[in-house]
PDB file of C-alpha atoms in Angstrom:
ATOM      1  CA  MET A  12     -35.484  -3.269  64.476  1.00 57.00           C
ATOM      2  CA  THR A  13     -37.476  -0.983  62.196  1.00 61.00           C
ATOM      3  CA  ASP A  14     -40.552  -1.890  60.231  1.00 61.00           C
ATOM      4  CA  PRO A  15     -39.988  -1.472  56.436  1.00 59.00           C
ATOM      5  CA  ALA A  16     -43.699  -0.894  55.883  1.00 61.00           C
ATOM      6  CA  GLY A  17     -43.637   2.043  58.262  1.00 60.00           C
ATOM      7  CA  ARG A  18     -41.479   4.244  55.983  1.00 58.00           C
ATOM      8  CA  GLU A  19     -42.703   7.608  55.003  1.00 59.00           C
ATOM      9  CA  PRO A  20     -43.212   8.521  51.287  1.00 56.00           C
ATOM     10  CA  GLU A  21     -40.603  11.300  51.396  1.00 58.00           C
ATOM     11  CA  ASP A  22     -37.899   8.640  51.874  1.00 53.00           C
ATOM     12  CA  HIS A  23     -38.309   7.632  48.186  1.00 52.00           C
ATOM     13  CA  ASP A  24     -38.041  11.074  46.602  1.00 52.00           C
ATOM     14  CA  GLU A  25     -34.298  10.737  45.872  1.00 53.00           C
ATOM     15  CA  PRO A  26     -33.226   7.882  43.596  1.00 53.00           C
ATOM     16  CA  ASP A  27     -30.850   5.319  45.017  1.00 51.00           C
ATOM     17  CA  ARG A  28     -27.312   6.217  43.821  1.00 53.00           C
ATOM     18  CA  VAL A  29     -25.577   3.064  45.011  1.00 49.00           C
ATOM     19  CA  GLY A  30     -25.562   1.187  41.693  1.00 51.00           C
ATOM     20  CA  ASP A  31     -26.178   4.159  39.400  1.00 52.00           C
ATOM     21  CA  ALA A  32     -23.495   4.511  36.696  1.00 55.00           C
ATOM     22  CA  SER A  33     -24.715   7.728  35.145  1.00 55.00           C
ATOM     23  CA  GLY A  34     -22.395  10.686  34.864  1.00 54.00           C
ATOM     24  CA  PRO A  35     -23.119  14.334  35.670  1.00 60.00           C
ATOM     25  CA  THR A  36     -25.154  14.726  32.445  1.00 64.00           C
ATOM     26  CA  GLY A  37     -27.384  11.762  33.225  1.00 66.00           C
ATOM     27  CA  GLN A  38     -25.705   9.690  30.477  1.00 63.00           C
ATOM     28  CA  ALA A  39     -23.556   6.627  30.996  1.00 60.00           C
ATOM     29  CA  PRO A  40     -19.857   7.505  31.181  1.00 57.00           C
ATOM     30  CA  THR A  41     -17.802   6.992  28.017  1.00 57.00           C
ATOM     31  CA  PRO A  42     -15.450   3.987  28.152  1.00 56.00           C
ATOM     32  CA  TRP A  43     -11.746   4.566  27.524  1.00 55.00           C
ATOM     33  CA  PHE A  44     -11.758   2.798  24.147  1.00 56.00           C
ATOM     34  CA  GLY A  45     -14.489   4.663  22.312  1.00 55.00           C
ATOM     35  CA  ASP A  46     -17.785   6.425  22.493  1.00 53.00           C
ATOM     36  CA  GLN A  47     -20.993   5.278  24.121  1.00 50.00           C
ATOM     37  CA  TYR A  48     -22.540   3.907  20.933  1.00 56.00           C
ATOM     38  CA  ASP A  49     -20.045   1.294  19.781  1.00 59.00           C
ATOM     39  CA  VAL A  50     -16.909  -0.576  20.730  1.00 60.00           C
ATOM     40  CA  GLY A  51     -14.074   1.666  19.736  1.00 71.00           C
ATOM     41  CA  GLY A  52     -12.739   4.528  17.762  1.00 78.00           C
ATOM     42  CA  LEU A  53      -9.503   5.341  16.018  1.00 85.00           C
ATOM     43  CA  GLY A  54      -7.413   4.106  18.948  1.00 86.00           C
ATOM     44  CA  MET A  55      -8.913   0.639  18.725  1.00 87.00           C
ATOM     45  CA  GLY A  56      -8.436   0.704  14.936  1.00 89.00           C
ATOM     46  CA  ARG A  57      -4.745   1.402  15.397  1.00 91.00           C
ATOM     47  CA  LEU A  58      -4.493  -1.293  18.038  1.00 92.00           C
ATOM     48  CA  PHE A  59      -6.117  -3.817  15.693  1.00 93.00           C
ATOM     49  CA  ALA A  60      -3.890  -2.800  12.774  1.00 95.00           C
ATOM     50  CA  TRP A  61      -0.605  -3.083  14.654  1.00 96.00           C
ATOM     51  CA  ALA A  62      -1.612  -6.204  16.574  1.00 96.00           C
ATOM     52  CA  ALA A  63      -2.453  -7.820  13.240  1.00 96.00           C
ATOM     53  CA  VAL A  64       0.957  -6.851  11.839  1.00 97.00           C
ATOM     54  CA  LEU A  65       2.706  -8.454  14.811  1.00 97.00           C
ATOM     55  CA  LEU A  66       0.528 -11.555  14.626  1.00 96.00           C
ATOM     56  CA  GLY A  67       1.038 -11.848  10.861  1.00 96.00           C
ATOM     57  CA  ALA A  68       4.804 -11.424  11.142  1.00 97.00           C
ATOM     58  CA  GLY A  69       4.915 -14.030  13.887  1.00 96.00           C
ATOM     59  CA  ALA A  70       2.783 -16.446  11.889  1.00 95.00           C
ATOM     60  CA  LEU A  71       4.970 -16.007   8.812  1.00 95.00           C
ATOM     61  CA  GLY A  72       8.131 -16.459  10.866  1.00 95.00           C
ATOM     62  CA  ILE A  73       6.770 -19.638  12.404  1.00 94.00           C
ATOM     63  CA  ALA A  74       5.608 -20.880   8.991  1.00 93.00           C
ATOM     64  CA  LEU A  75       9.067 -20.424   7.522  1.00 93.00           C
ATOM     65  CA  PHE A  76      11.279 -21.561  10.396  1.00 93.00           C
ATOM     66  CA  ALA A  77       9.284 -23.932  12.638  1.00 91.00           C
ATOM     67  CA  PRO A  78      10.488 -27.527  12.670  1.00 91.00           C
ATOM     68  CA  LEU A  79       7.344 -29.309  11.478  1.00 90.00           C
ATOM     69  CA  GLU A  80       9.092 -32.713  11.554  1.00 89.00           C
ATOM     70  CA  GLY A  81       6.568 -34.299   9.223  1.00 88.00           C
ATOM     71  CA  GLN A  82       3.533 -33.505  11.381  1.00 89.00           C
ATOM     72  CA  ALA A  83       0.966 -32.030   9.032  1.00 88.00           C
ATOM     73  CA  LEU A  84      -1.356 -30.840  11.802  1.00 91.00           C
ATOM     74  CA  ARG A  85       1.239 -28.276  12.845  1.00 91.00           C
ATOM     75  CA  THR A  86       0.501 -26.480   9.586  1.00 93.00           C
ATOM     76  CA  VAL A  87      -3.130 -26.052  10.674  1.00 94.00           C
ATOM     77  CA  TRP A  88      -2.007 -23.985  13.657  1.00 94.00           C
ATOM     78  CA  ILE A  89       0.166 -21.835  11.417  1.00 94.00           C
ATOM     79  CA  ALA A  90      -2.700 -21.237   8.983  1.00 95.00           C
ATOM     80  CA  GLY A  91      -4.962 -20.439  11.929  1.00 95.00           C
ATOM     81  CA  PHE A  92      -2.612 -17.740  13.204  1.00 95.00           C
ATOM     82  CA  GLY A  93      -2.340 -16.304   9.691  1.00 96.00           C
ATOM     83  CA  ALA A  94      -6.133 -16.203   9.443  1.00 97.00           C
ATOM     84  CA  ALA A  95      -6.357 -14.560  12.873  1.00 96.00           C
ATOM     85  CA  ALA A  96      -3.958 -11.850  11.695  1.00 96.00           C
ATOM     86  CA  MET A  97      -6.153 -11.191   8.663  1.00 96.00           C
ATOM     87  CA  TRP A  98      -9.338 -11.187  10.769  1.00 96.00           C
ATOM     88  CA  ILE A  99      -7.925  -8.704  13.271  1.00 95.00           C
ATOM     89  CA  ALA A 100      -6.700  -6.496  10.423  1.00 94.00           C
ATOM     90  CA  TRP A 101     -10.213  -6.412   8.913  1.00 93.00           C
ATOM     91  CA  MET A 102     -11.558  -4.972  12.170  1.00 91.00           C
ATOM     92  CA  ALA A 103      -9.490  -1.794  11.737  1.00 91.00           C
ATOM     93  CA  PRO A 104     -10.655  -0.099   8.465  1.00 91.00           C
ATOM     94  CA  SER A 105     -14.194   0.663   9.627  1.00 86.00           C
ATOM     95  CA  ARG A 106     -12.836   2.512  12.643  1.00 86.00           C
ATOM     96  CA  TYR A 107     -10.439   4.517  10.467  1.00 88.00           C
ATOM     97  CA  ARG A 108     -13.220   5.437   8.040  1.00 87.00           C
ATOM     98  CA  ARG A 109     -15.619   6.447  10.798  1.00 84.00           C
ATOM     99  CA  ALA A 110     -12.951   8.784  12.191  1.00 84.00           C
ATOM    100  CA  GLY A 111     -12.465  10.269   8.707  1.00 86.00           C
ATOM    101  CA  VAL A 112      -8.831   9.176   8.528  1.00 88.00           C
ATOM    102  CA  ARG A 113      -7.076   7.324   5.718  1.00 92.00           C
ATOM    103  CA  VAL A 114      -6.605   3.645   6.545  1.00 91.00           C
ATOM    104  CA  SER A 115      -3.140   2.893   7.888  1.00 91.00           C
ATOM    105  CA  TRP A 116      -0.606   1.034   5.754  1.00 95.00           C
ATOM    106  CA  ALA A 117      -0.388  -1.487   8.601  1.00 95.00           C
ATOM    107  CA  VAL A 118      -3.741  -2.996   7.577  1.00 95.00           C
ATOM    108  CA  PRO A 119      -2.737  -4.169   4.076  1.00 96.00           C
ATOM    109  CA  LEU A 120       0.671  -5.203   5.423  1.00 97.00           C
ATOM    110  CA  ALA A 121      -1.004  -7.419   8.000  1.00 96.00           C
ATOM    111  CA  MET A 122      -3.219  -8.886   5.277  1.00 96.00           C
ATOM    112  CA  VAL A 123      -0.195  -9.717   3.134  1.00 97.00           C
ATOM    113  CA  LEU A 124       1.711 -11.243   6.057  1.00 97.00           C
ATOM    114  CA  GLY A 125      -1.289 -13.342   7.110  1.00 96.00           C
ATOM    115  CA  GLY A 126      -1.913 -14.450   3.539  1.00 96.00           C
ATOM    116  CA  LEU A 127       1.730 -15.421   3.074  1.00 97.00           C
ATOM    117  CA  ALA A 128       1.661 -17.413   6.316  1.00 96.00           C
ATOM    118  CA  ILE A 129      -1.437 -19.268   5.112  1.00 97.00           C
ATOM    119  CA  GLY A 130       0.165 -19.896   1.721  1.00 97.00           C
ATOM    120  CA  VAL A 131       3.373 -21.252   3.260  1.00 96.00           C
ATOM    121  CA  ALA A 132       1.347 -23.448   5.630  1.00 95.00           C
ATOM    122  CA  ILE A 133      -0.631 -24.873   2.699  1.00 96.00           C
ATOM    123  CA  TYR A 134       2.572 -25.599   0.787  1.00 96.00           C
ATOM    124  CA  ALA A 135       4.122 -27.228   3.879  1.00 95.00           C
ATOM    125  CA  PHE A 136       1.050 -29.431   4.226  1.00 95.00           C
ATOM    126  CA  ILE A 137       1.327 -30.451   0.571  1.00 95.00           C
ATOM    127  CA  VAL A 138       5.059 -31.197   1.008  1.00 94.00           C
ATOM    128  CA  ILE A 139       4.432 -33.367   4.075  1.00 92.00           C
ATOM    129  CA  PHE A 140       1.510 -35.165   2.431  1.00 93.00           C
ATOM    130  CA  ALA A 141       3.510 -35.791  -0.751  1.00 93.00           C
ATOM    131  CA  ALA A 142       6.510 -37.017   1.247  1.00 91.00           C
ATOM    132  CA  SER A 143       4.330 -39.611   2.951  1.00 88.00           C
ATOM    133  CA  GLY A 144       3.658 -41.027  -0.521  1.00 89.00           C
ATOM    134  CA  GLY A 145       7.309 -40.932  -1.570  1.00 88.00           C
ATOM    135  CA  VAL A 146       7.242 -37.721  -3.645  1.00 91.00           C
ATOM    136  CA  GLU A 147       9.871 -35.174  -2.682  1.00 90.00           C
ATOM    137  CA  LEU A 148       9.056 -31.507  -3.290  1.00 92.00           C
ATOM    138  CA  PRO A 149      11.537 -28.691  -2.674  1.00 93.00           C
ATOM    139  CA  ALA A 150      11.303 -27.776   0.998  1.00 91.00           C
ATOM    140  CA  PRO A 151      13.513 -27.232   4.044  1.00 91.00           C
ATOM    141  CA  SER A 152      14.654 -30.442   5.685  1.00 89.00           C
ATOM    142  CA  TYR A 153      13.126 -29.494   9.058  1.00 89.00           C
ATOM    143  CA  TRP A 154       9.620 -29.683   7.549  1.00 89.00           C
ATOM    144  CA  LEU A 155       9.964 -33.400   6.910  1.00 89.00           C
ATOM    145  CA  ALA A 156      10.074 -36.258   9.397  1.00 83.00           C
ATOM    146  CA  PRO A 157      13.520 -37.162  10.682  1.00 81.00           C
ATOM    147  CA  THR A 158      15.016 -40.136   8.916  1.00 75.00           C
ATOM    148  CA  ALA A 159      16.389 -42.005  11.911  1.00 68.00           C
ATOM    149  CA  PRO A 160      17.085 -45.721  11.653  1.00 67.00           C
ATOM    150  CA  ALA A 161      14.463 -48.066  13.041  1.00 64.00           C
ATOM    151  CA  PRO A 162      14.877 -49.045  16.696  1.00 74.00           C
ATOM    152  CA  GLY A 163      17.136 -52.031  17.160  1.00 74.00           C
ATOM    153  CA  VAL A 164      18.923 -51.577  13.844  1.00 64.00           C
ATOM    154  CA  PRO A 165      22.660 -51.040  14.340  1.00 69.00           C
ATOM    155  CA  THR A 166      24.177 -48.048  12.622  1.00 62.00           C
TER     156      THR A 166
END
């Protein structure tokens, strides 16, 4: 067993490279998604734009065709996905501008899709709330609660 205090000073001339993450220039290596000063460049902007379009289209599709069955809290999830699509879309323009490129048409499309999903979810909530009070608004039948006979009542 060796004595750690008995080391010679020349043992510490070279820095320990075991946990050192610096590249050949002495700088930290650049991550795949951007430069070393922030969290992404044009590639991440495009990813955000197209992911927002897909999320917005999905949210709008669910808002229009999901069987809500009179459960108003299901509309909150739909509005949440629409808002997430808009939030993700807003993360893209700054990356496009920093790269000096015109903002993709996918960003405003995602905003429109997310906004429409939120609007449809709000209307569905109003329809369900009004139906609970006996007011019928124009809406698809699968938004409202099923009108099955009470248990034990013969049909």
